[in-house]
Amino acid sequence: MATNGTGVKDSLEGDPDLQFLLSGATLVKIRSNSWQKTRFYKLEEDCKTMKHESRKVFSQSQTFSLDDIDSVRSGRQSEGLNKHTDHDVEDRCFSIIFKNKRKNLDLMAADPEQAKMWVNGLEKVISNLHNLSRQKRSEHWLIACMHKADKNNDNKMTLKEVKHFLRQINVDVAENYATDLFKQCDKSNSGTLEDMEIKHFYDLLTHREEIDEIYGKHAQTEGQMSAKDLLNFLLNEQREQASMRDALKLIEKYEVDDTAKGKKHMTKDGFMMYIQHEEGSILNQKHKGVYQDMSQPLSHYYISSSHNTYLMEDQLKGPSSTEAYIKALMKSCRCVELDCWDGPNGEPVIYHGYTLTSKVLFEDVIKAIKEYAFKTSEYPVILSLENHCTVEQQRLMAHHMISILGDALLITPLDNKMPANFPSPEELKGRFLIKGKRLNKLDTVFTNSSTVEEDIVSEEDEAAEVKDNEQPQKPKSKKSKMKLAKELSDIVIYCKSVHFNGFEHAKNNQAFYEMSSLKESKAFGLAQNSGTAFMHHNMEKLSRIYPAGSRTDSSNYNPVPMWNVGCQIVALNFQTSSKEMHLNQGRFLPNGFCGYVLKPEFQRDLTSQFDPNTLANGPWLKRKTFHIMVISGQQLPKINKNKNSSIVDPLVRVEIFGVPADNASKETRYIENNGFNPVWNERFQFDIHVPELAMVRFVVEDYDTTSQNDLVGQYCLPLSSVQNGYRHVPLLTKRGDVISSAGIFVHLMLIDAQNT
């Protein structure tokens, strides 16, 4: 039976780091000051699984998949290692961070050289696994399941093992089908499948009729696709702006048969490779990198934003952690929130005030932010301060930010002159902006007119709301007051917090850099009743929206109505896996997943009269018809992995989110007992009015007659980034991680409504 790790091993052949991982070594696993135990770790031959045990005899070995690893961190870069190890072992330490809720694995190697080999080796193998084509990942998954079904490890498969394998891959087949399939492949009549018989079995199993049909229709040259046939397919079916050069490049890249390649032909295998690779993906490949104009004022962009970033779970008793900041920043979040309170020993802390959530040092959070802010995006990060500290600890906050963030912290306007508008994300690359209260107007930076060391300011709106909610016995003051230190005030440049007193007041009295935070209920009311005014406000000023304090479970509100009126900082609880976070991930998926997306022109043009609720005629109204055919699914994961008999009954729902007139949802029937290769062939049609604001979400669920359907996988993206034609849709978990080898196959066509 072919080994699962072949692709990785081939590309890393002779690599000393890989050889080191395959041989394995002893590491110290660290959980606390007292719990530090020696374990032997090694990479399995499949190059996808790590084994670990306290002895080299793997009697009761434990394993985890490299697919579950989010990242590998060198040094004492986790809270655990920071707390439970000394500075002098920095270069021997590393951490494995997992995608799911599993705790970090904190490890210490025997020496710095071994630590380096572990980190480099794991990063190389993980990178290679990610770079495998969809087809290769699919093969790896299938072969891994075959190995699992081969109970006695003899590289042969009995009928019983074949049935076990079919359950493993999430397909429930009738007894006679499994037997027929087995007999068809058992050419030697030995009662087992081996070598080429297993390959034949694999080929029969992975045969895709829908691909045969598409290929057969377009292969017009000696039973194959010539470069001209492929070009016709790209132009007419995929609706791409392609040339003969593009067709030839695809043949060169994906054709596996040298004879066909020599004739500039594409065989069915080559076509399957192409359709399953990135060129066959639903996401427009030109939108994968930063493709938008990044030189416009900051207020012209949607900005990926987090609320109560420090929380790992709920708002009442969950842990606060630097890890939560790292996770948000690594997802390209560009605005994080810091709830700051007086801590012991004169050091400010971050936590959710008046609750049992744990506390984390302000200084440690700033260090983590400095380290991880620009690893996935080089565009600016806004630190949104909710300040409850006394003046003394505020001065310490300012000191920590200035000393730790250094030159990256913006402490004066760019070009050292009074600005009339925001700088652009491009101009602010690699910089930190502080959002908070300021004692005076920005022009005092240039006039030196303020020498006051501290003064009274009104409290942040969200901070005042927290106080009112937690101290109901006190009469609500019209505006809570607090003392603000000059040192903290002076580093607030482009994001000065002010109370919102209506759009007219803001227009006449607020400078562009003065911004308001609005609770979701207030913001939704304004969006509903004053959509156009809200949009105009957001052309020149920033608005931050935050979830209601009543969402103690860290649930989220729908961000789409806020984007519809041009709000930039739509803050969500990143720690909560939800439909709303899927929409946020989809919104920021294009443009290099950099955390900034340029708003449509009609949300930036001062003459625009766009209102998402009324849809009067204007440049935003571009009526389209969106045709979708949900064709098939591939290798959908089992929901209950502990039950062998648990096979999914999958259905697909397609949802449109945008202006109210465009919101819609349609779903297929469910297919009984087949998660491996279900076929639906169902067509849907959606009428779209404002395509530039529309989002598409694909949801695959396991149908249940007695209870709520379980989520199998989901994928969301803006309609403007969808490619026409036959496309593969990857699937993500509820938490937003890619499900290796799973997907759905669809046909899409977005056309002008008058042509339908």
PDB file of C-alpha atoms in Angstrom, residues 602 610 612 614-616 618-626 656 658-663 686-694 719 750 753:
ATOM      1  CA  PHE A 602     -20.718  54.695  -3.787  1.00  0.00           C
ATOM      2  CA  PHE A 610     -27.212  55.341  -1.338  1.00  0.00           C
ATOM      3  CA  PRO A 612     -29.406  50.097   1.712  1.00  0.00           C
ATOM      4  CA  THR A 614     -34.709  51.917   0.013  1.00  0.00           C
ATOM      5  CA  LEU A 615     -32.454  51.234  -3.000  1.00  0.00           C
ATOM      6  CA  ALA A 616     -33.254  54.272  -5.147  1.00  0.00           C
ATOM      7  CA  GLY A 618     -27.895  54.981  -8.549  1.00  0.00           C
ATOM      8  CA  PRO A 619     -24.516  53.459  -9.467  1.00  0.00           C
ATOM      9  CA  TRP A 620     -24.964  50.848  -6.692  1.00  0.00           C
ATOM     10  CA  LEU A 621     -27.996  49.316  -8.423  1.00  0.00           C
ATOM     11  CA  LYS A 622     -26.511  46.699 -10.796  1.00  0.00           C
ATOM     12  CA  ARG A 623     -29.191  44.019 -11.019  1.00  0.00           C
ATOM     13  CA  LYS A 624     -27.735  40.563 -11.521  1.00  0.00           C
ATOM     14  CA  THR A 625     -29.034  37.014 -11.591  1.00  0.00           C
ATOM     15  CA  PHE A 626     -26.859  34.522  -9.752  1.00  0.00           C
ATOM     16  CA  ILE A 656     -26.807  35.464   0.343  1.00  0.00           C
ATOM     17  CA  GLY A 658     -26.181  41.980   1.655  1.00  0.00           C
ATOM     18  CA  VAL A 659     -28.725  44.777   1.478  1.00  0.00           C
ATOM     19  CA  PRO A 660     -32.115  43.609   2.856  1.00  0.00           C
ATOM     20  CA  ALA A 661     -33.517  43.084  -0.668  1.00  0.00           C
ATOM     21  CA  ASP A 662     -30.719  40.599  -1.449  1.00  0.00           C
ATOM     22  CA  ASN A 663     -30.852  38.443   1.688  1.00  0.00           C
ATOM     23  CA  PHE A 686     -30.872  34.454  -6.731  1.00  0.00           C
ATOM     24  CA  ASP A 687     -31.811  38.001  -7.742  1.00  0.00           C
ATOM     25  CA  ILE A 688     -29.095  40.444  -6.676  1.00  0.00           C
ATOM     26  CA  HIS A 689     -29.598  44.235  -6.543  1.00  0.00           C
ATOM     27  CA  VAL A 690     -26.319  45.512  -5.019  1.00  0.00           C
ATOM     28  CA  PRO A 691     -23.650  42.928  -5.957  1.00  0.00           C
ATOM     29  CA  GLU A 692     -20.779  44.983  -4.491  1.00  0.00           C
ATOM     30  CA  LEU A 693     -22.168  44.480  -0.968  1.00  0.00           C
ATOM     31  CA  ALA A 694     -23.338  40.871  -1.361  1.00  0.00           C
ATOM     32  CA  LEU A 719     -19.885  37.863  -4.492  1.00  0.00           C
ATOM     33  CA  LEU A 750     -23.464  35.716 -12.394  1.00  0.00           C
ATOM     34  CA  ALA A 753     -30.497  40.528 -14.973  1.00  0.00           C
TER      35      ALA A 753
END
